[in-house]
PDB file of C-alpha atoms in Angstrom:
ATOM      1  CA  UNK A 728       6.107  14.573  -3.322  1.00  0.00           C
ATOM      2  CA  UNK A 729       3.541  15.395  -6.638  1.00  0.00           C
ATOM      3  CA  UNK A 730       1.159  16.561  -4.011  1.00  0.00           C
ATOM      4  CA  UNK A 731       3.464  18.666  -1.686  1.00  0.00           C
ATOM      5  CA  UNK A 732       4.735  20.503  -4.709  1.00  0.00           C
ATOM      6  CA  UNK A 733       0.874  21.137  -5.849  1.00  0.00           C
ATOM      7  CA  UNK A 734       0.068  22.447  -2.433  1.00  0.00           C
ATOM      8  CA  UNK A 735       3.121  24.574  -2.005  1.00  0.00           C
ATOM      9  CA  UNK A 736       2.720  26.206  -5.725  1.00  0.00           C
ATOM     10  CA  UNK A 737      -1.318  26.618  -5.369  1.00  0.00           C
ATOM     11  CA  UNK A 738      -1.918  23.938  -8.252  1.00  0.00           C
ATOM     12  CA  UNK A 739      -4.196  21.508  -8.455  1.00  0.00           C
ATOM     13  CA  UNK A 740      -2.823  17.929  -8.257  1.00  0.00           C
ATOM     14  CA  UNK A 741      -4.097  14.583  -9.718  1.00  0.00           C
ATOM     15  CA  UNK A 742      -2.392  11.040  -8.741  1.00  0.00           C
ATOM     16  CA  UNK A 743      -3.215   9.483 -12.068  1.00  0.00           C
ATOM     17  CA  UNK A 744      -1.687   6.204 -10.605  1.00  0.00           C
ATOM     18  CA  UNK A 745      -4.769   6.329  -8.107  1.00  0.00           C
ATOM     19  CA  UNK A 746      -7.094   6.096 -10.747  1.00  0.00           C
ATOM     20  CA  UNK A 747      -5.313   3.028 -11.841  1.00  0.00           C
ATOM     21  CA  UNK A 748      -5.733   1.869  -8.427  1.00  0.00           C
ATOM     22  CA  UNK A 749      -9.454   3.012  -7.906  1.00  0.00           C
ATOM     23  CA  UNK A 750     -10.626   0.674 -11.242  1.00  0.00           C
ATOM     24  CA  UNK A 751      -8.541  -2.261  -9.969  1.00  0.00           C
ATOM     25  CA  UNK A 752      -9.804  -1.751  -6.414  1.00  0.00           C
ATOM     26  CA  UNK A 753     -13.618  -1.707  -8.279  1.00  0.00           C
ATOM     27  CA  UNK A 754     -12.721  -4.724 -10.358  1.00  0.00           C
ATOM     28  CA  UNK A 755     -11.791  -6.821  -7.234  1.00  0.00           C
ATOM     29  CA  UNK A 756     -15.088  -5.584  -5.311  1.00  0.00           C
ATOM     30  CA  UNK A 757     -17.162  -6.766  -8.477  1.00  0.00           C
ATOM     31  CA  UNK A 758     -15.541 -10.137  -8.694  1.00  0.00           C
ATOM     32  CA  UNK A 759     -13.852  -9.437 -12.357  1.00  0.00           C
ATOM     33  CA  UNK A 760     -10.606 -10.035 -10.517  1.00  0.00           C
ATOM     34  CA  UNK A 761     -10.558 -13.205  -8.575  1.00  0.00           C
ATOM     35  CA  UNK A 762      -7.713 -12.814  -5.577  1.00  0.00           C
ATOM     36  CA  UNK A 763      -4.578 -14.467  -6.576  1.00  0.00           C
ATOM     37  CA  UNK A 764      -5.600 -15.939 -10.076  1.00  0.00           C
ATOM     38  CA  UNK A 765      -3.649 -15.412 -13.166  1.00  0.00           C
ATOM     39  CA  UNK A 766      -5.626 -12.950 -15.689  1.00  0.00           C
ATOM     40  CA  UNK A 767      -7.638  -9.988 -15.531  1.00  0.00           C
ATOM     41  CA  UNK A 768     -10.468 -10.170 -17.875  1.00  0.00           C
ATOM     42  CA  UNK A 769     -12.661  -7.028 -17.277  1.00  0.00           C
ATOM     43  CA  UNK A 770     -15.683  -6.139 -19.211  1.00  0.00           C
ATOM     44  CA  UNK A 771     -15.518  -2.658 -21.154  1.00  0.00           C
ATOM     45  CA  UNK A 772     -18.744  -1.459 -19.880  1.00  0.00           C
ATOM     46  CA  UNK A 773     -17.188  -1.428 -16.246  1.00  0.00           C
ATOM     47  CA  UNK A 774     -15.538   1.565 -17.331  1.00  0.00           C
ATOM     48  CA  UNK A 775     -19.152   3.123 -17.644  1.00  0.00           C
ATOM     49  CA  UNK A 776     -20.640   2.052 -14.485  1.00  0.00           C
ATOM     50  CA  UNK A 777     -17.698   2.962 -12.449  1.00  0.00           C
ATOM     51  CA  UNK A 778     -18.526   6.133 -10.783  1.00  0.00           C
ATOM     52  CA  UNK A 779     -14.841   7.568  -9.786  1.00  0.00           C
ATOM     53  CA  UNK A 780     -14.303  11.123  -8.600  1.00  0.00           C
ATOM     54  CA  UNK A 781     -11.973  13.041  -6.881  1.00  0.00           C
ATOM     55  CA  UNK A 782     -12.259  15.678  -3.842  1.00  0.00           C
ATOM     56  CA  UNK A 783     -10.100  17.922  -1.971  1.00  0.00           C
ATOM     57  CA  UNK A 784      -9.757  17.045   1.643  1.00  0.00           C
ATOM     58  CA  UNK A 785     -10.085  20.630   3.251  1.00  0.00           C
ATOM     59  CA  UNK A 786      -8.006  19.994   6.456  1.00  0.00           C
ATOM     60  CA  UNK A 787      -5.400  18.704   4.529  1.00  0.00           C
ATOM     61  CA  UNK A 788      -5.611  20.500   1.242  1.00  0.00           C
ATOM     62  CA  UNK A 789      -4.504  17.288  -0.861  1.00  0.00           C
ATOM     63  CA  UNK A 790      -6.986  15.544  -3.250  1.00  0.00           C
ATOM     64  CA  UNK A 791      -8.127  12.256  -2.147  1.00  0.00           C
ATOM     65  CA  UNK A 792     -10.156   9.364  -4.413  1.00  0.00           C
ATOM     66  CA  UNK A 793     -13.638   8.269  -4.351  1.00  0.00           C
ATOM     67  CA  UNK A 794     -15.839   5.133  -5.938  1.00  0.00           C
ATOM     68  CA  UNK A 795     -19.789   5.876  -5.625  1.00  0.00           C
ATOM     69  CA  UNK A 796     -19.411   8.470  -3.308  1.00  0.00           C
ATOM     70  CA  UNK A 797     -16.724   6.545  -0.617  1.00  0.00           C
ATOM     71  CA  UNK A 798     -13.239   7.754   0.315  1.00  0.00           C
ATOM     72  CA  UNK A 799     -11.073   4.817  -0.875  1.00  0.00           C
ATOM     73  CA  UNK A 800      -7.970   6.636  -0.550  1.00  0.00           C
ATOM     74  CA  UNK A 801      -6.528   4.237   1.759  1.00  0.00           C
ATOM     75  CA  UNK A 802      -7.913   0.737   0.828  1.00  0.00           C
ATOM     76  CA  UNK A 803      -6.712   1.636  -3.230  1.00  0.00           C
ATOM     77  CA  UNK A 804      -2.948   1.681  -1.494  1.00  0.00           C
ATOM     78  CA  UNK A 805      -3.008  -1.772  -0.218  1.00  0.00           C
ATOM     79  CA  UNK A 806      -0.942  -4.848  -1.524  1.00  0.00           C
ATOM     80  CA  UNK A 807      -3.960  -6.679  -2.839  1.00  0.00           C
ATOM     81  CA  UNK A 808      -4.596  -3.745  -5.231  1.00  0.00           C
ATOM     82  CA  UNK A 809      -0.732  -3.778  -5.529  1.00  0.00           C
ATOM     83  CA  UNK A 810      -0.555  -6.954  -7.046  1.00  0.00           C
ATOM     84  CA  UNK A 811      -3.211  -6.536  -9.776  1.00  0.00           C
ATOM     85  CA  UNK A 812      -3.102  -2.554 -10.791  1.00  0.00           C
ATOM     86  CA  UNK A 813      -0.144  -3.222 -13.436  1.00  0.00           C
ATOM     87  CA  UNK A 814      -2.413  -5.750 -15.141  1.00  0.00           C
ATOM     88  CA  UNK A 815      -5.227  -3.681 -15.126  1.00  0.00           C
ATOM     89  CA  UNK A 816      -3.513  -0.604 -16.236  1.00  0.00           C
ATOM     90  CA  UNK A 817      -1.938  -2.389 -19.392  1.00  0.00           C
ATOM     91  CA  UNK A 818      -5.584  -2.970 -20.601  1.00  0.00           C
ATOM     92  CA  UNK A 819      -5.967  -0.821 -23.783  1.00  0.00           C
ATOM     93  CA  UNK A 820      -9.543   0.143 -22.843  1.00  0.00           C
ATOM     94  CA  UNK A 821      -8.737   1.159 -19.346  1.00  0.00           C
ATOM     95  CA  UNK A 822      -6.050   3.477 -20.621  1.00  0.00           C
ATOM     96  CA  UNK A 823      -8.155   4.864 -23.221  1.00  0.00           C
ATOM     97  CA  UNK A 824     -10.861   6.021 -20.827  1.00  0.00           C
ATOM     98  CA  UNK A 825      -8.743   7.492 -17.786  1.00  0.00           C
ATOM     99  CA  UNK A 826      -6.123   9.404 -20.618  1.00  0.00           C
ATOM    100  CA  UNK A 827      -9.233  10.648 -21.435  1.00  0.00           C
ATOM    101  CA  UNK A 828     -10.436  12.147 -18.236  1.00  0.00           C
ATOM    102  CA  UNK A 829      -6.811  13.086 -17.489  1.00  0.00           C
ATOM    103  CA  UNK A 830      -6.306  15.258 -20.352  1.00  0.00           C
ATOM    104  CA  UNK A 831      -9.645  16.946 -19.481  1.00  0.00           C
ATOM    105  CA  UNK A 832      -8.563  17.335 -16.072  1.00  0.00           C
ATOM    106  CA  UNK A 833      -5.475  19.097 -17.278  1.00  0.00           C
ATOM    107  CA  UNK A 834      -6.853  21.093 -20.210  1.00  0.00           C
ATOM    108  CA  UNK A 835      -6.999  24.193 -17.747  1.00  0.00           C
ATOM    109  CA  UNK A 836      -3.054  23.636 -16.759  1.00  0.00           C
ATOM    110  CA  UNK A 837      -1.990  24.765 -13.385  1.00  0.00           C
ATOM    111  CA  UNK A 838      -1.839  20.936 -12.645  1.00  0.00           C
ATOM    112  CA  UNK A 839       0.966  18.818 -11.254  1.00  0.00           C
ATOM    113  CA  UNK A 840       0.301  15.158 -12.627  1.00  0.00           C
ATOM    114  CA  UNK A 841       1.666  11.923 -11.029  1.00  0.00           C
ATOM    115  CA  UNK A 842       1.758   9.012 -13.123  1.00  0.00           C
ATOM    116  CA  UNK A 843       3.685   6.653 -15.204  1.00  0.00           C
ATOM    117  CA  UNK A 844       2.759   7.866 -18.497  1.00  0.00           C
ATOM    118  CA  UNK A 845       2.151  11.572 -17.947  1.00  0.00           C
ATOM    119  CA  UNK A 846       5.048  12.782 -20.339  1.00  0.00           C
ATOM    120  CA  UNK A 847       5.140  10.627 -22.783  1.00  0.00           C
ATOM    121  CA  UNK A 848       1.581   9.910 -23.792  1.00  0.00           C
ATOM    122  CA  UNK A 849      -0.956  11.955 -21.586  1.00  0.00           C
ATOM    123  CA  UNK A 850       0.455  15.274 -21.986  1.00  0.00           C
ATOM    124  CA  UNK A 851       4.030  15.142 -23.790  1.00  0.00           C
ATOM    125  CA  UNK A 852       4.061  18.781 -24.459  1.00  0.00           C
ATOM    126  CA  UNK A 853       4.383  19.563 -20.653  1.00  0.00           C
ATOM    127  CA  UNK A 854       6.450  22.434 -19.596  1.00  0.00           C
ATOM    128  CA  UNK A 855       8.194  20.613 -16.778  1.00  0.00           C
ATOM    129  CA  UNK A 856       8.651  16.603 -16.771  1.00  0.00           C
ATOM    130  CA  UNK A 857      10.312  14.975 -13.703  1.00  0.00           C
ATOM    131  CA  UNK A 858      11.277  11.312 -14.213  1.00  0.00           C
ATOM    132  CA  UNK A 859      11.526  10.205 -10.501  1.00  0.00           C
ATOM    133  CA  UNK A 860      13.457   7.112  -9.689  1.00  0.00           C
ATOM    134  CA  UNK A 861      14.989   5.154  -6.820  1.00  0.00           C
ATOM    135  CA  UNK A 862      16.478   1.992  -5.963  1.00  0.00           C
ATOM    136  CA  UNK A 863      13.877  -0.288  -5.433  1.00  0.00           C
ATOM    137  CA  UNK A 864      14.948  -1.427  -1.602  1.00  0.00           C
ATOM    138  CA  UNK A 865      14.484   2.377  -0.815  1.00  0.00           C
ATOM    139  CA  UNK A 866      11.166   2.831  -2.562  1.00  0.00           C
ATOM    140  CA  UNK A 867      10.670  -0.714  -0.482  1.00  0.00           C
ATOM    141  CA  UNK A 868      11.312   0.585   2.826  1.00  0.00           C
ATOM    142  CA  UNK A 869       9.558   4.120   2.328  1.00  0.00           C
ATOM    143  CA  UNK A 870       6.078   2.184   1.508  1.00  0.00           C
ATOM    144  CA  UNK A 871       6.715  -0.283   4.168  1.00  0.00           C
ATOM    145  CA  UNK A 872       7.173   2.970   6.947  1.00  0.00           C
ATOM    146  CA  UNK A 873       3.821   4.468   4.961  1.00  0.00           C
ATOM    147  CA  UNK A 874       1.661   1.522   5.406  1.00  0.00           C
ATOM    148  CA  UNK A 875       3.048   1.219   8.993  1.00  0.00           C
ATOM    149  CA  UNK A 876       2.196   4.666   9.716  1.00  0.00           C
ATOM    150  CA  UNK A 877      -1.139   3.761   8.855  1.00  0.00           C
ATOM    151  CA  UNK A 878      -1.324   0.787  10.840  1.00  0.00           C
ATOM    152  CA  UNK A 879      -1.834  -1.464   7.867  1.00  0.00           C
ATOM    153  CA  UNK A 880       0.552  -4.885   8.350  1.00  0.00           C
ATOM    154  CA  UNK A 881       2.919  -5.483   4.825  1.00  0.00           C
ATOM    155  CA  UNK A 882       5.995  -7.204   4.692  1.00  0.00           C
ATOM    156  CA  UNK A 883       9.171  -5.121   3.530  1.00  0.00           C
ATOM    157  CA  UNK A 884       9.743  -8.668   0.964  1.00  0.00           C
ATOM    158  CA  UNK A 885       6.071  -8.902  -0.644  1.00  0.00           C
ATOM    159  CA  UNK A 886       6.494  -5.018  -0.929  1.00  0.00           C
ATOM    160  CA  UNK A 887       9.917  -4.908  -2.665  1.00  0.00           C
ATOM    161  CA  UNK A 888       8.845  -8.221  -5.002  1.00  0.00           C
ATOM    162  CA  UNK A 889       5.583  -6.251  -6.025  1.00  0.00           C
ATOM    163  CA  UNK A 890       7.479  -3.163  -6.768  1.00  0.00           C
ATOM    164  CA  UNK A 891      10.015  -5.080  -8.942  1.00  0.00           C
ATOM    165  CA  UNK A 892       6.988  -6.762 -10.758  1.00  0.00           C
ATOM    166  CA  UNK A 893       5.143  -3.419 -11.316  1.00  0.00           C
ATOM    167  CA  UNK A 894       8.375  -2.033 -13.201  1.00  0.00           C
ATOM    168  CA  UNK A 895       8.981  -4.890 -15.248  1.00  0.00           C
ATOM    169  CA  UNK A 896       5.161  -5.113 -16.295  1.00  0.00           C
ATOM    170  CA  UNK A 897       4.557  -1.593 -16.653  1.00  0.00           C
ATOM    171  CA  UNK A 898       7.876  -1.343 -18.612  1.00  0.00           C
ATOM    172  CA  UNK A 899       7.536  -3.983 -21.016  1.00  0.00           C
ATOM    173  CA  UNK A 900       3.668  -3.681 -21.571  1.00  0.00           C
ATOM    174  CA  UNK A 901       2.428  -2.625 -25.158  1.00  0.00           C
ATOM    175  CA  UNK A 902       0.518   0.009 -24.336  1.00  0.00           C
ATOM    176  CA  UNK A 903       2.056   3.231 -23.088  1.00  0.00           C
ATOM    177  CA  UNK A 904       5.039   1.201 -21.294  1.00  0.00           C
ATOM    178  CA  UNK A 905       7.009   3.034 -18.469  1.00  0.00           C
ATOM    179  CA  UNK A 906       9.509   5.022 -20.096  1.00  0.00           C
ATOM    180  CA  UNK A 907      11.513   8.330 -19.596  1.00  0.00           C
ATOM    181  CA  UNK A 908      10.203  11.016 -21.752  1.00  0.00           C
ATOM    182  CA  UNK A 909      13.510  12.243 -23.997  1.00  0.00           C
ATOM    183  CA  UNK A 910      13.105  15.864 -22.717  1.00  0.00           C
ATOM    184  CA  UNK A 911      12.052  14.859 -18.935  1.00  0.00           C
ATOM    185  CA  UNK A 912      14.456  15.774 -16.075  1.00  0.00           C
ATOM    186  CA  UNK A 913      15.948  12.443 -13.758  1.00  0.00           C
ATOM    187  CA  UNK A 914      15.268  12.945 -10.003  1.00  0.00           C
ATOM    188  CA  UNK A 915      17.273  10.052  -8.410  1.00  0.00           C
ATOM    189  CA  UNK A 916      16.137  10.651  -4.719  1.00  0.00           C
ATOM    190  CA  UNK A 917      17.583   7.427  -3.265  1.00  0.00           C
ATOM    191  CA  UNK A 918      19.791   9.249  -1.239  1.00  0.00           C
ATOM    192  CA  UNK A 919      18.038  12.544  -0.769  1.00  0.00           C
ATOM    193  CA  UNK A 920      16.133  14.038   2.417  1.00  0.00           C
ATOM    194  CA  UNK A 921      12.452  15.291   1.833  1.00  0.00           C
ATOM    195  CA  UNK A 922      13.869  19.122   2.090  1.00  0.00           C
ATOM    196  CA  UNK A 923      16.389  18.260  -0.189  1.00  0.00           C
ATOM    197  CA  UNK A 924      14.143  16.943  -2.899  1.00  0.00           C
ATOM    198  CA  UNK A 925      11.728  19.766  -2.203  1.00  0.00           C
ATOM    199  CA  UNK A 926      14.263  22.326  -2.849  1.00  0.00           C
ATOM    200  CA  UNK A 927      15.510  20.752  -6.306  1.00  0.00           C
ATOM    201  CA  UNK A 928      11.824  20.636  -7.315  1.00  0.00           C
ATOM    202  CA  UNK A 929      10.964  24.528  -6.557  1.00  0.00           C
ATOM    203  CA  UNK A 930      14.337  25.221  -8.112  1.00  0.00           C
ATOM    204  CA  UNK A 931      13.070  23.482 -11.732  1.00  0.00           C
ATOM    205  CA  UNK A 932       9.519  25.368 -11.323  1.00  0.00           C
ATOM    206  CA  UNK A 933      11.141  28.637 -10.741  1.00  0.00           C
ATOM    207  CA  UNK A 934      13.374  27.905 -14.045  1.00  0.00           C
ATOM    208  CA  UNK A 935      10.548  27.059 -16.150  1.00  0.00           C
ATOM    209  CA  UNK A 936       7.643  29.382 -15.117  1.00  0.00           C
ATOM    210  CA  UNK A 937      10.025  32.399 -14.681  1.00  0.00           C
ATOM    211  CA  UNK A 938       8.784  32.824 -11.448  1.00  0.00           C
ATOM    212  CA  UNK A 939      11.750  33.722  -8.897  1.00  0.00           C
ATOM    213  CA  UNK A 940       9.742  32.827  -5.801  1.00  0.00           C
ATOM    214  CA  UNK A 941       9.599  36.189  -4.509  1.00  0.00           C
TER     215      UNK A 941
END
């Protein structure tokens, strides 16, 4: 949704969730997270050692995630990363490092940022804040369809459990918990089609910018 909006209004797009997923993938690859073992213990120097970047795919116009020059956009969306990303994102030194990068990326404005703490922590003075929600079952079905379209095997039950677990962890963590900013608009897209959602988003964009779209 965020990427489609950014492409429509010719803004840059930053999926901050992809940043936390990339850190998680890096930790998994380097043995800092041991499969399904409880607990995440990462060395702070890991953030300085990690080569994380974003590039625009010229064929799609979408921003993709790279680790050490490798496109990991598909791998960071897998269930193994999903199982651990909330624990990684809760680490204060990880958040401090990535929030600093996010603020630098958005300093020039003209950016659509997608993430769980953008309107409350990263850019509390953003001109337009949208808190997107949907029923967990609907989100799980959409995620399953997305993974299957990419040829990635997945279970609806596993995805639904992961979504509920991540929401709980993110809402109850002590550092930058997931919550709606007081001045954010709520978009519940449980029963919306993609065109309906796009029309609603464009209406909010034009209202805030004073651009009527002509």
